[in-house]
Amino acid sequence: MGNDAKVSDSALIDSRHLCSSFLKFLTPNIPFFPHPRKGFRRIRHPWRRLLNRQNIYLTFFLLGFIIIVRYLHLFYTRRIVMHPKKLSSKSMDMTTGSTWKLLLSFAVPLLIGNLFQQLYNTVDSLVVGNFVGTEALAAVGSTTSIINTMVMFFNGTSIGASVIISRHYGAHDDKKLHLAVETTIMVTFLASILFTALGIFLAPLMLRFMSTPDDVLESASVYLRIYFSGIAGLLVYNMGSAVLRAVGDTKRPLLFLCFSSILNTVLDLVFVIVFHLGIAGVAYATIISQFLSAALVLAVLTMDDGGYRLVWKDLSVDKNTLKQILSIGLPAGLQQSLTSFSNVYVQSYINYFGSACMAGWSCYTKIDQFIFLPLQSMNQAATTFVSQNIGARNIPRAKRGSLTAFYMSTAITIAMASVLWLTAGQFVAMFNQDPEVIRYGTLFIRTNSTLTFTCCATQIFSGSLRGAGDSRTPMFIMLFSYVLFRQIYLFVITQFINTPAVVGFGYPLGWMMCSLLTALFYFFGGWEKRIH
């Protein structure tokens, strides 16, 4: 009995040591267990952490999250039992009906969802910029390109899954539709493990590669380690939402995204203001919110009764289906990932001008992304519209939908960019009150955002080409414009004129080149003749 007790005590000590080492690995040199009266300090005895008032509050928060998820699970279970047809009726058949009305009804919920998705990193920047400091704001901003390099590869691959699922749905082939969903979710689980390991390992190397200043490096490392430790939630949610959107259901992903975004905002404020966790707090808030949104979208897919229902015992990887998904999604994933990686080079040019310029650039990128939201929403609407109508063998209707989406997105983008040009300084001041940060942020917005409308042709026509099954041409065009052309411009121009405005102008130059080449191929490339 005595030996058993010793073994049990030894195992308990080892487990405590393992947990403590893992937390220190994620947040080095950051005291993260606050004392009620003496402030923040590292506590040598692990069991005393449970006695802290703040940790008791945190426990109640986590219990509350579990209760919310449980009640949402019961709510959807009851709906399926009492109204089994309601959930399956949320999909949208885009092969008949008014073109602009279908695009708008698909894009508006998607736009709101993308808005809340963008709020994740934006709220992080708002909170650290106002409650932590300029260096913390610069740290969060400097991680965006690194995160996007990996996440965009997966999101681009999800385009392939969305196109294949849309085709099977448009053709009313439930057997192939079910097989595509099971393969998609299984690949997502496997990719989550790989991306977690790669993210934690590569993040510090990427920060050094970007010549990140010393006053920003440590905070950025902490944020990335925590973020990639919980990236599985983001990947699962994005792929699950892609499945639902492929069949025309944009409302439920929107609801879940709204819930998780609001939760992320609340947790950001609690972890930073109440617990004083700094940049680590916003990272923890993000991954907790993402895991909850992933759980909700998986619950819906599991309990739905449509042909795209997720049956856990059927999870497998079908080689033929995976090959079809990768043939469309892999080029898009490589294009988006390499484009984001090229932005790492742009960030390294910005880092040369110091933390104030980095913070201003961070504000610009966060604000500018809101102008891109209607474009991104209409891009996905065009992809789904074209894919479903090609599945129904109605190419003329697919082409009409592309042009309608282009006209709508151009008008909206010009209107939004005009308002932003007039109010640039006020928007930047929301993130940080430092005059230098406001000056740099306003400069970047007024130089670049007014030309965002030049991206409309790229977004809509490349989305239409992917919906038609051609992902390679948009990939090559975007890689040339956003990577090769932009990097040549930056390398050459900075040899003669090296100012923040000149560096930042590399973005709109790449947009204009890409839109020109994409439009030429869409109208004169004969892509519709190669559909089979």
C-alpha positions as CSV (number, residue, x, y, z in Angstrom):
1,M,0.0,0.0,0.0
2,G,2.9,2.3,0.9
3,N,4.6,1.7,-2.4
4,D,1.4,2.3,-4.3
5,A,1.0,5.7,-2.6
6,K,4.6,6.6,-3.5
7,V,4.0,5.7,-7.1
8,S,0.8,7.7,-7.1
9,D,2.5,10.7,-5.6
10,S,5.3,10.5,-8.1
11,A,2.9,10.3,-11.0
12,L,1.1,13.4,-9.6
13,I,4.3,15.4,-9.3
14,D,5.4,14.3,-12.8
15,S,2.0,15.4,-14.3
16,R,2.2,18.8,-12.5
17,H,5.8,19.3,-13.7
18,L,4.7,18.4,-17.3
19,C,1.8,20.9,-17.2
20,S,4.0,23.6,-15.7
21,S,6.7,23.0,-18.3
22,F,4.1,23.2,-21.2
23,L,2.7,26.5,-19.9
24,K,6.2,28.0,-19.5
25,F,7.0,26.8,-23.1
26,L,3.9,28.6,-24.4
27,T,4.4,31.8,-22.4
28,P,8.1,32.2,-21.5
29,N,8.9,35.0,-19.0
30,I,5.2,35.9,-18.6
31,P,3.8,35.6,-15.1
32,F,0.4,34.1,-15.8
33,F,-1.1,33.2,-12.4
34,P,-2.0,36.5,-10.6
35,H,-2.1,36.9,-6.9
36,P,-5.2,38.7,-5.5
37,R,-3.2,41.4,-3.7
38,K,0.5,41.1,-4.7
39,G,0.0,41.2,-8.4
40,F,1.6,38.9,-10.8
41,R,4.4,36.5,-9.8
42,R,5.4,32.9,-10.5
43,I,4.1,30.6,-7.8
44,R,6.5,27.8,-6.9
45,H,3.9,25.4,-5.5
46,P,1.5,24.3,-8.3
47,W,-1.4,23.4,-6.0
48,R,-1.6,27.0,-4.6
49,R,-2.6,28.2,-8.1
50,L,-6.1,26.8,-7.5
51,L,-6.5,29.1,-4.4
52,N,-6.2,32.3,-6.4
53,R,-9.4,34.3,-6.8
54,Q,-8.7,35.0,-10.5
55,N,-8.3,31.3,-11.3
56,I,-11.6,30.5,-9.5
57,Y,-13.2,33.1,-11.8
58,L,-11.6,31.5,-14.8
59,T,-12.9,28.1,-13.8
60,F,-16.5,29.5,-13.7
61,F,-16.0,31.0,-17.1
62,L,-14.9,27.7,-18.6
63,L,-17.8,25.9,-16.9
64,G,-20.2,28.5,-18.4
65,F,-18.8,27.8,-21.9
66,I,-19.4,24.0,-21.4
67,I,-22.9,24.6,-20.3
68,I,-23.6,26.9,-23.3
69,V,-22.3,24.2,-25.7
70,R,-24.4,21.5,-24.0
71,Y,-27.6,23.5,-24.2
72,L,-26.9,24.3,-27.9
73,H,-26.4,20.6,-28.5
74,L,-29.8,19.8,-26.8
75,F,-31.5,22.6,-28.7
76,Y,-30.4,21.2,-32.1
77,T,-31.1,17.7,-31.1
78,R,-34.7,18.7,-30.2
79,R,-35.1,20.5,-33.5
80,I,-34.1,17.4,-35.4
81,V,-36.5,15.2,-33.5
82,M,-39.5,17.6,-33.7
83,H,-38.8,19.2,-37.1
84,P,-36.5,16.9,-39.1
85,K,-37.0,18.7,-42.4
86,K,-36.2,22.2,-41.3
87,L,-32.5,21.9,-41.0
88,S,-32.1,20.3,-44.4
89,S,-34.1,23.0,-46.0
90,K,-31.4,25.6,-45.3
91,S,-29.4,24.7,-48.3
92,M,-29.7,26.8,-51.5
93,D,-30.3,25.6,-55.1
94,M,-28.6,28.2,-57.3
95,T,-29.5,26.5,-60.6
96,T,-32.9,28.3,-60.9
97,G,-34.2,31.7,-60.0
98,S,-33.0,35.3,-60.2
99,T,-29.3,35.6,-60.5
100,W,-28.6,38.7,-58.5
101,K,-31.1,37.8,-55.8
102,L,-29.4,34.4,-55.3
103,L,-26.0,35.9,-55.3
104,L,-27.1,38.6,-52.8
105,S,-29.0,36.1,-50.5
106,F,-25.9,33.9,-50.5
107,A,-23.3,36.7,-50.1
108,V,-25.0,38.8,-47.3
109,P,-24.9,36.1,-44.6
110,L,-21.4,35.2,-45.8
111,L,-20.4,38.9,-45.6
112,I,-21.6,39.1,-42.0
113,G,-19.8,35.9,-41.2
114,N,-16.6,37.2,-42.8
115,L,-17.1,40.4,-40.8
116,F,-17.1,38.5,-37.5
117,Q,-14.2,36.3,-38.7
118,Q,-12.2,39.5,-39.3
119,L,-13.1,40.7,-35.8
120,Y,-10.9,37.9,-34.3
121,N,-7.6,39.5,-35.2
122,T,-9.0,43.0,-35.2
123,V,-10.2,42.8,-31.7
124,D,-6.9,41.3,-30.6
125,S,-5.2,44.4,-32.1
126,L,-7.7,46.8,-30.6
127,V,-7.3,45.4,-27.1
128,V,-3.5,45.1,-27.1
129,G,-3.1,48.5,-28.8
130,N,-5.2,50.3,-26.2
131,F,-4.4,48.3,-23.0
132,V,-0.9,46.8,-23.5
133,G,1.1,49.1,-25.8
134,T,2.5,50.0,-29.2
135,E,5.1,47.1,-29.1
136,A,2.3,44.6,-28.4
137,L,0.3,46.0,-31.3
138,A,3.3,45.7,-33.6
139,A,3.8,42.1,-32.3
140,V,0.3,41.0,-33.2
141,G,0.5,42.7,-36.6
142,S,3.8,41.1,-37.4
143,T,2.4,37.6,-36.9
144,T,-0.4,38.0,-39.5
145,S,1.7,37.0,-42.5
146,I,3.1,34.0,-40.7
147,I,-0.3,32.8,-39.6
148,N,-1.8,33.4,-43.1
149,T,1.1,31.5,-44.8
150,M,-0.1,28.3,-43.2
151,V,-3.8,28.9,-42.7
152,M,-4.3,30.2,-46.3
153,F,-2.8,27.0,-47.7
154,F,-5.5,25.0,-45.9
155,N,-8.3,27.4,-46.7
156,G,-7.3,27.3,-50.4
157,T,-7.4,23.5,-50.3
158,S,-10.9,23.8,-48.8
159,I,-12.0,25.5,-52.0
160,G,-11.4,22.2,-53.8
161,A,-13.7,20.4,-51.2
162,S,-16.3,23.1,-51.6
163,V,-16.3,22.8,-55.4
164,I,-16.6,19.0,-55.4
165,I,-19.3,19.0,-52.8
166,S,-21.2,21.7,-54.7
167,R,-21.0,19.7,-57.9
168,H,-22.4,16.6,-56.3
169,Y,-25.1,18.6,-54.6
170,G,-26.1,20.3,-57.9
171,A,-26.2,16.9,-59.6
172,H,-28.3,15.4,-56.7
173,D,-25.8,12.6,-56.3
174,D,-26.1,11.9,-52.5
175,K,-23.7,8.9,-52.5
176,K,-20.8,10.9,-53.9
177,L,-21.8,13.9,-51.8
178,H,-21.6,11.8,-48.6
179,L,-18.3,10.3,-49.6
180,A,-16.9,13.8,-50.3
181,V,-18.0,15.1,-46.9
182,E,-16.5,12.2,-45.0
183,T,-13.2,12.5,-46.8
184,T,-13.0,16.3,-46.3
185,I,-13.6,16.1,-42.5
186,M,-11.1,13.2,-42.0
187,V,-8.4,15.0,-44.0
188,T,-9.1,18.1,-41.8
189,F,-8.4,16.2,-38.6
190,L,-5.2,14.8,-39.9
191,A,-4.1,18.2,-41.2
192,S,-4.8,19.8,-37.9
193,I,-2.1,17.6,-36.2
194,L,0.4,18.5,-38.9
195,F,-0.3,22.2,-38.9
196,T,0.0,22.4,-35.1
197,A,3.4,20.9,-35.1
198,L,4.7,22.9,-38.1
199,G,3.3,26.2,-36.7
200,I,5.0,25.8,-33.3
201,F,8.3,24.7,-34.8
202,L,8.5,27.3,-37.7
203,A,7.1,30.4,-36.0
204,P,10.3,31.5,-34.2
205,L,12.3,30.9,-37.4
206,M,9.9,33.0,-39.5
207,L,10.1,35.9,-37.0
208,R,13.9,36.0,-37.2
209,F,13.7,35.7,-41.0
210,M,11.5,38.9,-41.1
211,S,14.1,40.7,-39.0
212,T,11.6,41.4,-36.3
213,P,12.9,44.1,-33.8
214,D,14.0,42.9,-30.4
215,D,11.3,44.9,-28.6
216,V,8.7,43.0,-30.5
217,L,10.2,39.5,-30.9
218,E,9.4,38.0,-27.6
219,S,5.8,39.0,-27.5
220,A,5.3,37.9,-31.1
221,S,6.8,34.5,-30.3
222,V,4.4,34.0,-27.4
223,Y,1.4,34.9,-29.5
224,L,2.3,32.5,-32.3
225,R,3.1,29.6,-30.0
226,I,-0.3,29.8,-28.3
227,Y,-2.1,30.5,-31.5
228,F,-0.7,27.4,-33.3
229,S,-1.3,25.2,-30.3
230,G,-5.0,25.7,-30.8
231,I,-5.1,26.1,-34.6
232,A,-7.1,22.9,-35.0
233,G,-10.3,24.7,-33.9
234,L,-9.9,27.2,-36.7
235,L,-9.2,24.6,-39.4
236,V,-12.1,22.4,-38.4
237,Y,-14.5,25.3,-38.3
238,N,-13.3,26.7,-41.7
239,M,-13.7,23.3,-43.4
240,G,-17.0,22.5,-41.7
241,S,-18.3,25.8,-42.8
242,A,-17.1,25.3,-46.3
243,V,-19.1,22.1,-46.5
244,L,-22.3,23.9,-45.4
245,R,-21.7,26.8,-47.8
246,A,-21.1,24.4,-50.6
247,V,-24.7,23.3,-50.3
248,G,-25.9,26.9,-50.0
249,D,-26.2,27.1,-46.2
250,T,-24.6,30.3,-45.0
251,K,-26.8,31.1,-42.1
252,R,-25.7,28.5,-39.5
253,P,-22.0,29.1,-40.0
254,L,-22.8,32.8,-39.6
255,L,-24.6,32.3,-36.3
256,F,-21.8,30.2,-34.9
257,L,-19.2,32.7,-36.1
258,C,-21.1,35.6,-34.5
259,F,-21.3,33.7,-31.2
260,S,-17.5,32.8,-31.2
261,S,-16.5,36.4,-32.2
262,I,-18.5,38.0,-29.4
263,L,-17.1,35.4,-27.0
264,N,-13.6,36.2,-28.3
265,T,-14.1,39.9,-27.6
266,V,-15.3,39.3,-24.1
267,L,-12.4,36.9,-23.3
268,D,-9.9,39.4,-24.8
269,L,-11.1,42.1,-22.4
270,V,-11.3,39.7,-19.4
271,F,-7.9,38.1,-19.9
272,V,-6.1,41.4,-20.6
273,I,-7.9,43.8,-18.3
274,V,-8.8,41.5,-15.4
275,F,-6.1,38.9,-15.5
276,H,-3.4,41.1,-17.0
277,L,-2.2,38.3,-19.3
278,G,-1.1,40.8,-22.0
279,I,-0.5,39.4,-25.5
280,A,-0.9,35.8,-24.2
281,G,-4.4,36.6,-23.1
282,V,-5.6,37.6,-26.5
283,A,-4.1,34.4,-28.0
284,Y,-5.8,32.2,-25.4
285,A,-9.1,34.0,-26.0
286,T,-8.8,33.3,-29.8
287,I,-8.2,29.6,-29.5
288,I,-10.9,29.0,-27.0
289,S,-13.4,30.8,-29.2
290,Q,-12.3,28.9,-32.3
291,F,-12.6,25.5,-30.6
292,L,-16.2,26.3,-29.6
293,S,-17.1,27.4,-33.1
294,A,-15.6,24.2,-34.4
295,A,-17.6,22.1,-32.0
296,L,-20.8,23.8,-33.0
297,V,-20.3,23.3,-36.8
298,L,-19.4,19.6,-36.2
299,A,-22.6,19.2,-34.2
300,V,-24.7,20.6,-37.0
301,L,-23.1,18.4,-39.6
302,T,-23.6,15.4,-37.4
303,M,-27.2,16.0,-36.6
304,D,-28.4,17.2,-40.0
305,D,-30.4,14.8,-42.1
306,G,-29.3,16.0,-45.6
307,G,-27.1,14.1,-48.0
308,Y,-24.1,16.0,-46.5
309,R,-24.7,14.7,-43.0
310,L,-21.5,13.7,-41.1
311,V,-21.5,10.0,-40.0
312,W,-18.6,9.5,-37.7
313,K,-18.3,5.7,-38.3
314,D,-18.0,6.4,-42.0
315,L,-15.0,8.7,-41.6
316,S,-12.3,7.7,-44.1
317,V,-10.2,9.0,-46.9
318,D,-11.4,8.0,-50.4
319,K,-8.4,8.2,-52.8
320,N,-10.4,9.2,-55.9
321,T,-12.4,11.9,-54.0
322,L,-9.2,13.2,-52.4
323,K,-7.6,13.4,-55.8
324,Q,-10.4,15.5,-57.1
325,I,-10.4,17.8,-54.2
326,L,-6.6,18.3,-54.4
327,S,-6.6,18.8,-58.1
328,I,-8.7,22.0,-57.5
329,G,-7.8,22.9,-54.0
330,L,-4.0,22.3,-54.0
331,P,-3.3,25.0,-56.6
332,A,-5.5,27.4,-54.8
333,G,-3.8,26.5,-51.5
334,L,-0.3,26.9,-52.9
335,Q,-1.3,30.2,-54.5
336,Q,-2.7,31.7,-51.3
337,S,0.1,30.3,-49.1
338,L,2.8,31.6,-51.3
339,T,1.1,35.0,-51.6
340,S,1.0,35.2,-47.8
341,F,4.6,34.1,-47.7
342,S,5.5,36.9,-50.1
343,N,3.8,39.3,-47.6
344,V,6.4,38.1,-45.1
345,Y,9.0,39.8,-47.3
346,V,6.8,42.9,-47.4
347,Q,6.6,42.9,-43.6
348,S,10.4,42.6,-43.5
349,Y,10.7,45.9,-45.5
350,I,8.2,47.5,-43.1
351,N,10.1,46.3,-40.1
352,Y,13.1,48.3,-41.2
353,F,11.3,51.5,-40.3
354,G,10.7,50.6,-36.6
355,S,7.9,49.6,-34.3
356,A,5.8,52.7,-34.9
357,C,5.7,52.1,-38.6
358,M,5.0,48.4,-37.9
359,A,2.1,49.3,-35.7
360,G,0.7,51.7,-38.4
361,W,1.0,49.0,-41.0
362,S,-0.8,46.6,-38.7
363,C,-3.6,49.1,-38.3
364,Y,-3.8,49.5,-42.1
365,T,-3.9,45.8,-42.8
366,K,-6.7,45.2,-40.2
367,I,-8.8,48.1,-41.5
368,D,-8.2,47.4,-45.2
369,Q,-9.4,43.8,-44.7
370,F,-12.9,45.1,-44.0
371,I,-13.0,46.5,-47.5
372,F,-12.1,43.1,-48.9
373,L,-15.0,41.4,-47.1
374,P,-17.6,42.1,-49.7
375,L,-15.1,41.0,-52.4
376,Q,-14.4,37.7,-50.5
377,S,-18.1,37.1,-49.9
378,M,-19.0,37.7,-53.6
379,N,-16.0,35.5,-54.6
380,Q,-17.3,32.6,-52.7
381,A,-20.9,33.3,-54.0
382,A,-19.5,33.3,-57.6
383,T,-17.6,30.0,-57.0
384,T,-20.7,28.2,-55.6
385,F,-23.0,29.7,-58.2
386,V,-20.7,28.7,-61.1
387,S,-20.0,25.3,-59.7
388,Q,-23.7,24.4,-59.1
389,N,-24.7,25.6,-62.6
390,I,-21.9,23.7,-64.3
391,G,-23.0,20.6,-62.4
392,A,-26.4,21.3,-63.9
393,R,-24.8,21.8,-67.4
394,N,-26.0,25.4,-67.6
395,I,-22.8,27.3,-68.6
396,P,-24.5,30.5,-70.0
397,R,-26.2,31.0,-66.6
398,A,-22.9,30.5,-64.8
399,K,-21.3,33.2,-66.9
400,R,-24.1,35.6,-66.3
401,G,-23.7,35.1,-62.6
402,S,-20.0,35.9,-62.8
403,L,-20.6,39.3,-64.5
404,T,-23.4,40.2,-62.1
405,A,-21.1,39.4,-59.1
406,F,-18.3,41.6,-60.7
407,Y,-20.6,44.6,-61.1
408,M,-22.1,44.3,-57.6
409,S,-18.7,43.9,-55.9
410,T,-17.1,46.8,-57.8
411,A,-19.8,49.3,-56.8
412,I,-19.7,48.2,-53.1
413,T,-15.9,48.4,-53.0
414,I,-15.7,51.9,-54.5
415,A,-18.3,53.2,-52.0
416,M,-16.5,51.7,-49.0
417,A,-13.1,52.9,-50.1
418,S,-14.3,56.5,-50.5
419,V,-15.7,56.6,-47.0
420,L,-12.5,55.1,-45.6
421,W,-10.3,57.7,-47.3
422,L,-12.2,60.5,-45.6
423,T,-12.1,58.8,-42.1
424,A,-8.7,57.1,-42.2
425,G,-7.2,58.9,-39.2
426,Q,-10.2,58.3,-37.0
427,F,-10.1,54.6,-37.7
428,V,-6.4,54.3,-37.0
429,A,-6.9,56.2,-33.7
430,M,-9.2,53.4,-32.5
431,F,-6.2,51.1,-32.4
432,N,-3.6,53.3,-30.9
433,Q,-3.3,57.0,-29.9
434,D,0.4,57.4,-30.7
435,P,0.7,60.2,-33.2
436,E,3.4,58.4,-35.2
437,V,1.2,55.3,-35.4
438,I,-1.7,57.4,-36.6
439,R,0.4,59.1,-39.2
440,Y,1.8,55.9,-40.6
441,G,-1.6,54.2,-40.6
442,T,-3.3,57.1,-42.3
443,L,-0.6,57.2,-45.0
444,F,-0.9,53.5,-45.8
445,I,-4.7,53.6,-46.0
446,R,-4.9,56.7,-48.2
447,T,-2.2,55.3,-50.5
448,N,-3.5,51.8,-50.9
449,S,-7.2,51.4,-49.9
450,T,-8.5,53.8,-52.6
451,L,-7.3,51.3,-55.2
452,T,-8.9,48.2,-53.7
453,F,-11.5,48.2,-56.4
454,T,-8.8,47.0,-58.8
455,C,-9.0,43.6,-57.0
456,C,-12.6,43.0,-58.1
457,A,-11.7,41.3,-61.4
458,T,-9.2,39.1,-59.7
459,Q,-11.6,38.0,-56.9
460,I,-14.7,37.4,-59.0
461,F,-13.2,35.9,-62.1
462,S,-10.7,33.7,-60.3
463,G,-13.5,32.4,-58.1
464,S,-15.6,31.7,-61.2
465,L,-12.7,29.8,-62.8
466,R,-12.2,27.7,-59.7
467,G,-16.0,27.0,-59.7
468,A,-15.5,25.7,-63.2
469,G,-12.7,23.4,-62.1
470,D,-9.7,25.6,-63.2
471,S,-7.5,26.4,-60.2
472,R,-4.2,26.4,-62.0
473,T,-4.6,29.4,-64.1
474,P,-5.6,31.7,-61.2
475,M,-2.7,30.2,-59.2
476,F,-0.1,31.1,-61.8
477,I,-1.5,34.6,-62.5
478,M,-1.6,35.4,-58.7
479,L,1.8,34.0,-58.0
480,F,3.3,36.1,-60.8
481,S,1.5,39.2,-59.8
482,Y,1.6,39.0,-55.9
483,V,5.0,37.2,-55.5
484,L,7.3,37.7,-58.5
485,F,6.2,41.1,-59.8
486,R,5.7,42.6,-56.3
487,Q,9.0,41.4,-55.0
488,I,10.9,42.6,-58.1
489,Y,9.2,46.0,-57.6
490,L,10.2,46.2,-53.9
491,F,13.8,45.1,-54.6
492,V,14.4,47.6,-57.4
493,I,12.5,50.6,-56.0
494,T,14.0,50.4,-52.5
495,Q,17.5,50.7,-54.0
496,F,16.6,54.3,-55.0
497,I,13.6,55.4,-52.9
498,N,13.1,53.6,-49.6
499,T,10.1,55.1,-47.8
500,P,7.1,53.5,-46.1
501,A,4.7,54.8,-48.8
502,V,6.8,53.4,-51.7
503,V,7.0,50.0,-50.0
504,G,3.3,50.0,-49.2
505,F,2.4,50.8,-52.8
506,G,3.7,47.4,-53.8
507,Y,0.3,46.1,-52.9
508,P,-1.9,48.0,-55.3
509,L,0.6,47.5,-58.1
510,G,0.2,43.7,-57.7
511,W,-3.6,44.0,-57.6
512,M,-3.7,45.9,-60.9
513,M,-1.4,43.5,-62.7
514,C,-3.3,40.5,-61.4
515,S,-6.8,41.9,-62.3
516,L,-5.6,42.7,-65.8
517,L,-4.2,39.2,-66.5
518,T,-7.2,37.4,-64.9
519,A,-9.8,39.4,-66.9
520,L,-7.9,38.7,-70.1
521,F,-7.9,35.0,-69.5
522,Y,-11.5,34.9,-68.4
523,F,-12.9,36.6,-71.5
524,F,-10.5,35.3,-74.1
525,G,-9.0,32.1,-72.6
526,G,-11.8,29.7,-73.7
527,W,-12.1,28.1,-70.3
528,E,-15.7,27.1,-71.0
529,K,-14.7,24.9,-73.9
530,R,-12.5,22.7,-71.6
531,I,-15.4,21.8,-69.2
532,H,-16.2,18.1,-69.3
